[in-house]
């Protein structure tokens, strides 16, 4: 059991690291609890980020490292561990980790982020199914692949894979993309990319290793041979550790909070993709981190 922190930030993505930068400037005694003890978050896997103001075209890895470096330079302590359960006590919180450690803090910011959602079709557990093109794409160099999903993640994955693979087929379940139109335009003009609209994957085929995807399009069944399938069908919040706190989460597990980050649990603030909110981007995550840390510092002043 550690000493009591003023603030424990759960998650070291853009929201959590921005909260850390603000907490350092507010001179709080704080730490960031992060799964890999490194930080950077989901954005670190993005090939290119074109909508973060001031840094057009920066890679996700570079942007994640910039956040991490700035937080560390300001004295941020990054603890390695997975938050497994959070208990509200009279004067603060105890956070227990899956690794058996326990941390106490007067205030907690939940910046737990989101992880790729599964598709829920047969064959999804096969070798050759991936949720991250930047991480796994090189395994499929020279081989045909399928990408599922027309959000920013699916389009970026398809663009990345188009540089490595002879044929990339992107499956879109309706007519339009959710992704940024400029990137969709680039994808549409990429020679070795085929976009199949109104096409739903039904099963991932193969014995142990992926050999294809069974699809249905307007009632017509089809089959696309491929060596790898990249799923990019949205995300789900990583908020299981908060399930014991009544009234905090919505039915999908997103944290209900005000723009200030304040939640129904006094002393618990939320930031980033794990919040219920209309737009999940790095820009909105960093804004959330700033708001939550400022609210947390103000809350601590009322408890003096
Ligand atoms: P997303 O924007 O929710 O897009 C998910 C895509 O998957 C949509 O095309 C959706 O179709 C499709 N889909 C969902 N369930 C499906 C199913 N069962 N079968 C087939 N298709 C299905 O998710 P995302 O691309 O992971 O992005 C999540 C958030 O991160 C977004 O806010 C995004 O902007 C952000 N992000 C940003 C960047 C960047 O800025 N560089 C990169 C990656 C992600 P429908 O449209 O029909 O629902």
mmCIF file of C-alpha atoms and ligand atoms in Angstrom:
data_model
loop_
_atom_site.group_PDB
_atom_site.id
_atom_site.type_symbol
_atom_site.label_atom_id
_atom_site.label_comp_id
_atom_site.label_asym_id
_atom_site.label_seq_id
_atom_site.Cartn_x
_atom_site.Cartn_y
_atom_site.Cartn_z
ATOM 1 C CA UNK A 1 0.000 0.000 0.000
ATOM 2 C CA UNK A 2 1.426 3.380 -1.054
ATOM 3 C CA UNK A 3 1.165 6.769 0.633
ATOM 4 C CA UNK A 4 -1.899 8.760 -0.282
ATOM 5 C CA UNK A 5 -1.605 10.701 -3.545
ATOM 6 C CA UNK A 6 -3.580 13.889 -4.039
ATOM 7 C CA UNK A 7 -4.500 12.576 -7.464
ATOM 8 C CA UNK A 8 -4.205 9.265 -9.254
ATOM 9 C CA UNK A 9 -4.754 9.388 -13.019
ATOM 10 C CA UNK A 10 -5.877 6.082 -14.491
ATOM 11 C CA UNK A 11 -4.591 5.788 -18.062
ATOM 12 C CA UNK A 12 -1.612 7.288 -19.871
ATOM 13 C CA UNK A 13 -3.098 8.180 -23.249
ATOM 14 C CA UNK A 14 -3.508 11.778 -24.470
ATOM 15 C CA UNK A 15 -6.230 12.508 -21.879
ATOM 16 C CA UNK A 16 -4.310 11.060 -18.933
ATOM 17 C CA UNK A 17 -0.988 12.645 -19.908
ATOM 18 C CA UNK A 18 -2.611 16.042 -20.433
ATOM 19 C CA UNK A 19 -4.202 15.698 -16.994
ATOM 20 C CA UNK A 20 -0.688 14.923 -15.698
ATOM 21 C CA UNK A 21 0.746 18.080 -17.305
ATOM 22 C CA UNK A 22 -1.966 20.182 -15.649
ATOM 23 C CA UNK A 23 -1.601 18.364 -12.321
ATOM 24 C CA UNK A 24 2.138 19.045 -12.354
ATOM 25 C CA UNK A 25 1.534 22.723 -13.047
ATOM 26 C CA UNK A 26 -0.975 22.786 -10.157
ATOM 27 C CA UNK A 27 1.759 21.223 -7.975
ATOM 28 C CA UNK A 28 -0.344 18.238 -6.949
ATOM 29 C CA UNK A 29 1.192 15.047 -5.599
ATOM 30 C CA UNK A 30 0.067 12.711 -8.341
ATOM 31 C CA UNK A 31 0.876 9.682 -10.462
ATOM 32 C CA UNK A 32 -0.373 8.066 -13.658
ATOM 33 C CA UNK A 33 -1.302 4.386 -13.510
ATOM 34 C CA UNK A 34 -0.733 2.923 -16.956
ATOM 35 C CA UNK A 35 -1.033 -0.637 -18.225
ATOM 36 C CA UNK A 36 2.402 -0.862 -19.836
ATOM 37 C CA UNK A 37 4.074 1.710 -17.573
ATOM 38 C CA UNK A 38 4.971 3.649 -20.715
ATOM 39 C CA UNK A 39 2.036 5.692 -21.943
ATOM 40 C CA UNK A 40 1.020 7.312 -25.207
ATOM 41 C CA UNK A 41 -2.291 5.532 -25.645
ATOM 42 C CA UNK A 42 -4.224 4.278 -28.660
ATOM 43 C CA UNK A 43 -3.038 7.142 -30.845
ATOM 44 C CA UNK A 44 0.490 5.699 -30.783
ATOM 45 C CA UNK A 45 -0.715 3.056 -33.255
ATOM 46 C CA UNK A 46 -2.030 5.619 -35.769
ATOM 47 C CA UNK A 47 -0.004 5.906 -38.946
ATOM 48 C CA UNK A 48 -0.593 9.599 -39.322
ATOM 49 C CA UNK A 49 -2.574 12.224 -37.427
ATOM 50 C CA UNK A 50 -3.789 15.051 -39.603
ATOM 51 C CA UNK A 51 -6.265 16.741 -37.304
ATOM 52 C CA UNK A 52 -4.144 17.679 -34.321
ATOM 53 C CA UNK A 53 -3.664 21.449 -34.611
ATOM 54 C CA UNK A 54 -0.136 22.663 -35.160
ATOM 55 C CA UNK A 55 1.350 19.263 -35.972
ATOM 56 C CA UNK A 56 -0.156 18.190 -39.321
ATOM 57 C CA UNK A 57 1.053 14.802 -40.537
ATOM 58 C CA UNK A 58 2.742 13.786 -37.302
ATOM 59 C CA UNK A 59 2.779 10.036 -36.721
ATOM 60 C CA UNK A 60 0.726 8.658 -33.842
ATOM 61 C CA UNK A 61 3.882 7.259 -32.266
ATOM 62 C CA UNK A 62 5.603 10.663 -32.380
ATOM 63 C CA UNK A 63 2.563 12.442 -30.947
ATOM 64 C CA UNK A 64 2.202 9.900 -28.111
ATOM 65 C CA UNK A 65 5.906 10.289 -27.342
ATOM 66 C CA UNK A 66 5.606 14.115 -27.307
ATOM 67 C CA UNK A 67 2.829 13.880 -24.696
ATOM 68 C CA UNK A 68 4.787 11.363 -22.651
ATOM 69 C CA UNK A 69 8.035 13.342 -22.772
ATOM 70 C CA UNK A 70 6.341 16.590 -21.710
ATOM 71 C CA UNK A 71 4.593 14.876 -18.786
ATOM 72 C CA UNK A 72 7.811 13.157 -17.667
ATOM 73 C CA UNK A 73 9.836 16.369 -17.957
ATOM 74 C CA UNK A 74 7.367 17.969 -15.545
ATOM 75 C CA UNK A 75 8.028 15.203 -13.017
ATOM 76 C CA UNK A 76 5.182 12.782 -13.727
ATOM 77 C CA UNK A 77 5.504 9.427 -11.994
ATOM 78 C CA UNK A 78 4.196 6.613 -14.217
ATOM 79 C CA UNK A 79 3.141 3.484 -12.331
ATOM 80 C CA UNK A 80 2.861 0.218 -14.223
ATOM 81 C CA UNK A 81 -0.339 -1.727 -13.627
ATOM 82 C CA UNK A 82 -3.915 -2.422 -14.664
ATOM 83 C CA UNK A 83 -6.630 -0.797 -12.543
ATOM 84 C CA UNK A 84 -8.884 -3.699 -11.594
ATOM 85 C CA UNK A 85 -11.193 -2.231 -8.920
ATOM 86 C CA UNK A 86 -11.829 1.164 -7.389
ATOM 87 C CA UNK A 87 -13.377 1.637 -3.977
ATOM 88 C CA UNK A 88 -14.775 4.931 -2.771
ATOM 89 C CA UNK A 89 -13.919 5.638 0.841
ATOM 90 C CA UNK A 90 -14.748 8.472 3.183
ATOM 91 C CA UNK A 91 -11.656 10.508 2.370
ATOM 92 C CA UNK A 92 -10.760 9.273 -1.111
ATOM 93 C CA UNK A 93 -10.266 6.144 -3.169
ATOM 94 C CA UNK A 94 -8.358 2.885 -3.145
ATOM 95 C CA UNK A 95 -7.352 1.543 -6.540
ATOM 96 C CA UNK A 96 -6.391 -2.118 -6.705
ATOM 97 C CA UNK A 97 -4.496 -3.482 -9.662
ATOM 98 C CA UNK A 98 -4.649 -6.856 -11.389
ATOM 99 C CA UNK A 99 -1.038 -7.323 -10.299
ATOM 100 C CA UNK A 100 -2.081 -7.197 -6.613
ATOM 101 C CA UNK A 101 -0.911 -3.669 -5.831
ATOM 102 C CA UNK A 102 -2.997 -1.060 -4.106
ATOM 103 C CA UNK A 103 -2.836 2.749 -4.403
ATOM 104 C CA UNK A 104 -4.683 5.401 -2.419
ATOM 105 C CA UNK A 105 -5.611 8.855 -3.640
ATOM 106 C CA UNK A 106 -7.834 11.713 -2.526
ATOM 107 C CA UNK A 107 -9.045 12.210 -6.088
ATOM 108 C CA UNK A 108 -9.079 10.007 -9.194
ATOM 109 C CA UNK A 109 -9.232 10.916 -12.877
ATOM 110 C CA UNK A 110 -10.459 8.012 -14.997
ATOM 111 C CA UNK A 111 -8.808 8.433 -18.414
ATOM 112 C CA UNK A 112 -9.072 4.743 -19.196
ATOM 113 C CA UNK A 113 -9.587 5.039 -22.928
ATOM 114 C CA UNK A 114 -11.213 2.557 -25.235
ATOM 115 C CA UNK A 115 -10.086 -0.594 -26.986
ATOM 116 C CA UNK A 116 -11.056 -2.062 -30.377
ATOM 117 C CA UNK A 117 -14.484 -3.659 -30.405
ATOM 118 C CA UNK A 118 -14.854 -7.232 -31.608
ATOM 119 C CA UNK A 119 -17.092 -7.917 -34.596
ATOM 120 C CA UNK A 120 -18.752 -10.948 -33.072
ATOM 121 C CA UNK A 121 -18.681 -13.294 -36.070
ATOM 122 C CA UNK A 122 -17.414 -16.888 -36.294
ATOM 123 C CA UNK A 123 -13.677 -17.243 -36.872
ATOM 124 C CA UNK A 124 -12.675 -13.995 -35.213
ATOM 125 C CA UNK A 125 -10.257 -15.786 -32.862
ATOM 126 C CA UNK A 126 -8.112 -17.179 -35.710
ATOM 127 C CA UNK A 127 -4.481 -16.336 -36.313
ATOM 128 C CA UNK A 128 -4.509 -13.697 -39.023
ATOM 129 C CA UNK A 129 -7.177 -11.493 -37.423
ATOM 130 C CA UNK A 130 -5.790 -8.195 -36.179
ATOM 131 C CA UNK A 131 -7.063 -4.959 -34.675
ATOM 132 C CA UNK A 132 -3.982 -2.886 -35.534
ATOM 133 C CA UNK A 133 -2.496 -2.509 -39.016
ATOM 134 C CA UNK A 134 0.537 -0.536 -37.854
ATOM 135 C CA UNK A 135 1.343 -3.265 -35.290
ATOM 136 C CA UNK A 136 0.731 -6.346 -37.446
ATOM 137 C CA UNK A 137 0.674 -5.157 -41.070
ATOM 138 C CA UNK A 138 4.224 -6.267 -41.866
ATOM 139 C CA UNK A 139 3.229 -9.924 -41.322
ATOM 140 C CA UNK A 140 1.013 -9.618 -44.411
ATOM 141 C CA UNK A 141 3.464 -7.884 -46.756
ATOM 142 C CA UNK A 142 2.956 -9.265 -50.275
ATOM 143 C CA UNK A 143 -0.379 -10.895 -49.372
ATOM 144 C CA UNK A 144 -4.006 -9.831 -49.902
ATOM 145 C CA UNK A 145 -5.882 -8.512 -46.872
ATOM 146 C CA UNK A 146 -9.388 -7.412 -45.897
ATOM 147 C CA UNK A 147 -10.211 -4.420 -43.691
ATOM 148 C CA UNK A 148 -13.622 -4.125 -42.028
ATOM 149 C CA UNK A 149 -14.971 -0.690 -41.049
ATOM 150 C CA UNK A 150 -15.254 2.750 -42.602
ATOM 151 C CA UNK A 151 -14.324 4.971 -39.668
ATOM 152 C CA UNK A 152 -10.997 6.773 -39.342
ATOM 153 C CA UNK A 153 -9.343 3.621 -38.014
ATOM 154 C CA UNK A 154 -10.499 1.442 -40.956
ATOM 155 C CA UNK A 155 -9.474 4.011 -43.567
ATOM 156 C CA UNK A 156 -6.068 4.617 -41.965
ATOM 157 C CA UNK A 157 -5.510 0.855 -41.695
ATOM 158 C CA UNK A 158 -6.417 0.359 -45.362
ATOM 159 C CA UNK A 159 -4.102 3.186 -46.474
ATOM 160 C CA UNK A 160 -1.261 1.747 -44.417
ATOM 161 C CA UNK A 161 -1.791 -1.776 -45.723
ATOM 162 C CA UNK A 162 -2.040 -0.570 -49.336
ATOM 163 C CA UNK A 163 1.694 0.202 -49.130
ATOM 164 C CA UNK A 164 2.502 -3.362 -48.100
ATOM 165 C CA UNK A 165 -0.082 -5.615 -49.700
ATOM 166 C CA UNK A 166 -0.901 -6.240 -53.357
ATOM 167 C CA UNK A 167 -4.658 -6.043 -52.719
ATOM 168 C CA UNK A 168 -6.653 -4.448 -49.909
ATOM 169 C CA UNK A 169 -10.419 -4.947 -49.794
ATOM 170 C CA UNK A 170 -12.339 -2.666 -47.441
ATOM 171 C CA UNK A 171 -15.811 -3.793 -46.379
ATOM 172 C CA UNK A 172 -18.315 -1.048 -45.631
ATOM 173 C CA UNK A 173 -21.665 -2.124 -44.284
ATOM 174 C CA UNK A 174 -23.513 0.860 -45.735
ATOM 175 C CA UNK A 175 -22.970 3.476 -48.460
ATOM 176 C CA UNK A 176 -21.024 6.114 -46.598
ATOM 177 C CA UNK A 177 -17.878 6.294 -44.523
ATOM 178 C CA UNK A 178 -17.606 7.816 -41.076
ATOM 179 C CA UNK A 179 -13.965 8.722 -41.696
ATOM 180 C CA UNK A 180 -12.633 12.157 -42.683
ATOM 181 C CA UNK A 181 -13.668 12.817 -46.329
ATOM 182 C CA UNK A 182 -10.139 13.873 -47.354
ATOM 183 C CA UNK A 183 -8.745 10.477 -46.297
ATOM 184 C CA UNK A 184 -11.668 8.636 -47.933
ATOM 185 C CA UNK A 185 -10.885 10.471 -51.178
ATOM 186 C CA UNK A 186 -7.264 9.328 -50.962
ATOM 187 C CA UNK A 187 -8.374 5.761 -50.300
ATOM 188 C CA UNK A 188 -10.804 5.806 -53.218
ATOM 189 C CA UNK A 189 -7.987 6.863 -55.540
ATOM 190 C CA UNK A 190 -5.553 4.223 -54.283
ATOM 191 C CA UNK A 191 -5.131 1.725 -57.085
ATOM 192 C CA UNK A 192 -4.805 -1.531 -55.142
ATOM 193 C CA UNK A 193 -7.748 -0.793 -52.804
ATOM 194 C CA UNK A 194 -11.226 -2.127 -53.529
ATOM 195 C CA UNK A 195 -14.122 -0.741 -51.507
ATOM 196 C CA UNK A 196 -17.155 -3.014 -51.216
ATOM 197 C CA UNK A 197 -20.132 -1.007 -50.007
ATOM 198 C CA UNK A 198 -23.228 -2.550 -48.388
ATOM 199 C CA UNK A 199 -21.145 -5.606 -47.640
ATOM 200 C CA UNK A 200 -21.185 -7.352 -44.296
ATOM 201 C CA UNK A 201 -18.634 -9.942 -43.168
ATOM 202 C CA UNK A 202 -20.373 -13.102 -41.942
ATOM 203 C CA UNK A 203 -17.491 -15.442 -41.128
ATOM 204 C CA UNK A 204 -13.724 -15.476 -41.121
ATOM 205 C CA UNK A 205 -12.601 -18.587 -42.953
ATOM 206 C CA UNK A 206 -9.648 -20.928 -42.511
ATOM 207 C CA UNK A 207 -8.565 -23.828 -40.314
ATOM 208 C CA UNK A 208 -5.991 -22.308 -37.974
ATOM 209 C CA UNK A 209 -4.935 -19.443 -40.207
ATOM 210 C CA UNK A 210 -7.179 -16.992 -42.066
ATOM 211 C CA UNK A 211 -7.802 -17.922 -45.708
ATOM 212 C CA UNK A 212 -10.730 -15.648 -46.500
ATOM 213 C CA UNK A 213 -13.882 -13.848 -45.443
ATOM 214 C CA UNK A 214 -17.423 -14.957 -46.198
ATOM 215 C CA UNK A 215 -19.603 -11.940 -46.954
ATOM 216 C CA UNK A 216 -23.152 -11.023 -47.786
ATOM 217 C CA UNK A 217 -24.128 -8.076 -49.954
ATOM 218 C CA UNK A 218 -27.765 -7.356 -50.801
ATOM 219 C CA UNK A 219 -28.662 -10.932 -49.908
ATOM 220 C CA UNK A 220 -25.938 -12.329 -52.176
ATOM 221 C CA UNK A 221 -23.221 -14.395 -50.527
ATOM 222 C CA UNK A 222 -19.597 -14.023 -51.493
ATOM 223 C CA UNK A 223 -16.125 -15.041 -50.448
ATOM 224 C CA UNK A 224 -12.940 -12.960 -50.481
ATOM 225 C CA UNK A 225 -9.676 -14.906 -50.284
ATOM 226 C CA UNK A 226 -7.120 -13.178 -48.042
ATOM 227 C CA UNK A 227 -4.275 -13.885 -45.620
ATOM 228 C CA UNK A 228 -5.232 -11.353 -42.972
ATOM 229 C CA UNK A 229 -8.315 -9.535 -41.695
ATOM 230 C CA UNK A 230 -8.076 -6.168 -39.952
ATOM 231 C CA UNK A 231 -11.086 -5.268 -37.845
ATOM 232 C CA UNK A 232 -11.780 -1.576 -37.248
ATOM 233 C CA UNK A 233 -15.440 -1.531 -36.246
ATOM 234 C CA UNK A 234 -15.264 0.977 -33.421
ATOM 235 C CA UNK A 235 -14.176 0.867 -29.843
ATOM 236 C CA UNK A 236 -15.537 0.047 -26.422
ATOM 237 C CA UNK A 237 -14.645 1.787 -23.162
ATOM 238 C CA UNK A 238 -12.152 0.166 -20.810
ATOM 239 C CA UNK A 239 -14.192 0.891 -17.708
ATOM 240 C CA UNK A 240 -14.744 -2.533 -16.122
ATOM 241 C CA UNK A 241 -12.870 -1.403 -12.991
ATOM 242 C CA UNK A 242 -15.534 1.270 -12.398
ATOM 243 C CA UNK A 243 -18.525 -1.067 -12.466
ATOM 244 C CA UNK A 244 -18.781 -1.098 -8.655
ATOM 245 C CA UNK A 245 -19.582 2.634 -8.509
ATOM 246 C CA UNK A 246 -23.364 3.109 -8.873
ATOM 247 C CA UNK A 247 -24.727 5.496 -11.491
ATOM 248 C CA UNK A 248 -21.326 6.229 -13.041
ATOM 249 C CA UNK A 249 -21.572 4.344 -16.354
ATOM 250 C CA UNK A 250 -24.160 4.248 -19.103
ATOM 251 C CA UNK A 251 -25.510 1.003 -20.566
ATOM 252 C CA UNK A 252 -22.503 0.700 -22.926
ATOM 253 C CA UNK A 253 -19.989 1.294 -20.142
ATOM 254 C CA UNK A 254 -19.076 4.895 -21.018
ATOM 255 C CA UNK A 255 -18.572 7.244 -18.062
ATOM 256 C CA UNK A 256 -21.304 9.836 -17.612
ATOM 257 C CA UNK A 257 -19.698 13.171 -16.838
ATOM 258 C CA UNK A 258 -19.968 16.912 -17.291
ATOM 259 C CA UNK A 259 -17.597 18.823 -19.566
ATOM 260 C CA UNK A 260 -15.658 19.682 -16.403
ATOM 261 C CA UNK A 261 -15.048 15.950 -15.983
ATOM 262 C CA UNK A 262 -17.209 15.839 -12.852
ATOM 263 C CA UNK A 263 -19.173 12.611 -12.341
ATOM 264 C CA UNK A 264 -21.854 11.473 -9.902
ATOM 265 C CA UNK A 265 -19.078 10.160 -7.645
ATOM 266 C CA UNK A 266 -17.575 13.082 -5.663
ATOM 267 C CA UNK A 267 -13.822 13.229 -6.263
ATOM 268 C CA UNK A 268 -13.918 11.032 -9.373
ATOM 269 C CA UNK A 269 -13.421 12.841 -12.682
ATOM 270 C CA UNK A 270 -13.464 11.485 -16.226
ATOM 271 C CA UNK A 271 -11.473 12.340 -19.346
ATOM 272 C CA UNK A 272 -10.970 11.018 -22.861
ATOM 273 C CA UNK A 273 -12.505 8.250 -24.942
ATOM 274 C CA UNK A 274 -14.008 6.438 -21.939
ATOM 275 C CA UNK A 275 -16.470 9.357 -21.455
ATOM 276 C CA UNK A 276 -19.900 9.425 -23.031
ATOM 277 C CA UNK A 277 -19.441 12.268 -25.542
ATOM 278 C CA UNK A 278 -20.144 13.046 -29.188
ATOM 279 C CA UNK A 279 -16.597 13.227 -30.595
ATOM 280 C CA UNK A 280 -13.673 10.990 -29.665
ATOM 281 C CA UNK A 281 -10.468 12.481 -31.046
ATOM 282 C CA UNK A 282 -7.044 13.310 -29.624
ATOM 283 C CA UNK A 283 -8.085 16.970 -29.603
ATOM 284 C CA UNK A 284 -11.127 16.271 -27.430
ATOM 285 C CA UNK A 285 -9.137 13.887 -25.218
ATOM 286 C CA UNK A 286 -6.504 16.501 -24.388
ATOM 287 C CA UNK A 287 -9.225 19.086 -23.700
ATOM 288 C CA UNK A 288 -10.879 16.608 -21.338
ATOM 289 C CA UNK A 289 -7.577 15.979 -19.559
ATOM 290 C CA UNK A 290 -7.069 19.698 -18.958
ATOM 291 C CA UNK A 291 -10.637 20.128 -17.689
ATOM 292 C CA UNK A 292 -10.523 17.093 -15.413
ATOM 293 C CA UNK A 293 -7.190 18.019 -13.789
ATOM 294 C CA UNK A 294 -8.318 21.613 -13.246
ATOM 295 C CA UNK A 295 -11.577 20.372 -11.702
ATOM 296 C CA UNK A 296 -9.662 17.885 -9.558
ATOM 297 C CA UNK A 297 -7.332 20.620 -8.252
ATOM 298 C CA UNK A 298 -10.330 22.846 -7.433
ATOM 299 C CA UNK A 299 -12.058 19.949 -5.662
ATOM 300 C CA UNK A 300 -8.957 19.279 -3.544
ATOM 301 C CA UNK A 301 -8.930 22.930 -2.438
ATOM 302 C CA UNK A 302 -12.473 22.531 -1.068
ATOM 303 C CA UNK A 303 -11.311 19.546 1.033
ATOM 304 C CA UNK A 304 -8.445 21.374 2.782
HETATM 305 P P1 LIG B 1 -15.957 4.411 -35.806
HETATM 306 O O1 LIG B 1 -15.694 5.815 -36.218
HETATM 307 O O2 LIG B 1 -17.067 4.131 -34.861
HETATM 308 O O3 LIG B 1 -16.213 3.575 -37.165
HETATM 309 C C1 LIG B 1 -16.545 2.219 -37.091
HETATM 310 C C2 LIG B 1 -16.804 1.694 -38.490
HETATM 311 O O4 LIG B 1 -17.088 0.301 -38.371
HETATM 312 C C3 LIG B 1 -18.005 2.321 -39.177
HETATM 313 O O5 LIG B 1 -17.808 2.332 -40.579
HETATM 314 C C4 LIG B 1 -19.138 1.339 -38.809
HETATM 315 O O6 LIG B 1 -20.217 1.322 -39.713
HETATM 316 C C5 LIG B 1 -18.399 0.024 -38.904
HETATM 317 N N1 LIG B 1 -19.016 -1.043 -38.128
HETATM 318 C C6 LIG B 1 -19.392 -1.000 -36.816
HETATM 319 N N2 LIG B 1 -19.916 -2.189 -36.429
HETATM 320 C C7 LIG B 1 -19.877 -2.976 -37.528
HETATM 321 C C8 LIG B 1 -20.292 -4.294 -37.784
HETATM 322 N N3 LIG B 1 -20.867 -5.052 -36.844
HETATM 323 N N4 LIG B 1 -20.116 -4.802 -39.021
HETATM 324 C C9 LIG B 1 -19.537 -4.050 -40.002
HETATM 325 N N5 LIG B 1 -19.127 -2.778 -39.829
HETATM 326 C C10 LIG B 1 -19.306 -2.250 -38.617
HETATM 327 O O7 LIG B 1 -14.668 3.713 -35.149
HETATM 328 P P2 LIG B 1 -13.093 3.968 -35.343
HETATM 329 O O8 LIG B 1 -12.746 4.122 -36.768
HETATM 330 O O9 LIG B 1 -12.428 2.911 -34.517
HETATM 331 O O10 LIG B 1 -12.840 5.347 -34.621
HETATM 332 C C11 LIG B 1 -13.154 5.523 -33.230
HETATM 333 C C12 LIG B 1 -12.840 6.964 -32.845
HETATM 334 O O11 LIG B 1 -11.423 7.193 -32.908
HETATM 335 C C13 LIG B 1 -13.478 7.962 -33.801
HETATM 336 O O12 LIG B 1 -13.888 9.083 -33.088
HETATM 337 C C14 LIG B 1 -12.358 8.314 -34.741
HETATM 338 O O13 LIG B 1 -12.511 9.591 -35.318
HETATM 339 C C15 LIG B 1 -11.147 8.251 -33.815
HETATM 340 N N6 LIG B 1 -9.933 7.934 -34.604
HETATM 341 C C16 LIG B 1 -9.217 8.982 -35.110
HETATM 342 C C17 LIG B 1 -8.079 8.757 -35.859
HETATM 343 C C18 LIG B 1 -7.312 9.927 -36.400
HETATM 344 O O14 LIG B 1 -7.743 11.044 -36.213
HETATM 345 N N7 LIG B 1 -6.200 9.737 -37.074
HETATM 346 C C19 LIG B 1 -7.669 7.448 -36.150
HETATM 347 C C20 LIG B 1 -8.428 6.385 -35.643
HETATM 348 C C21 LIG B 1 -9.570 6.640 -34.887
HETATM 349 P P3 LIG B 1 -21.431 2.381 -39.556
HETATM 350 O O15 LIG B 1 -20.883 3.705 -39.985
HETATM 351 O O16 LIG B 1 -22.474 1.825 -40.442
HETATM 352 O O17 LIG B 1 -21.836 2.373 -38.110
#
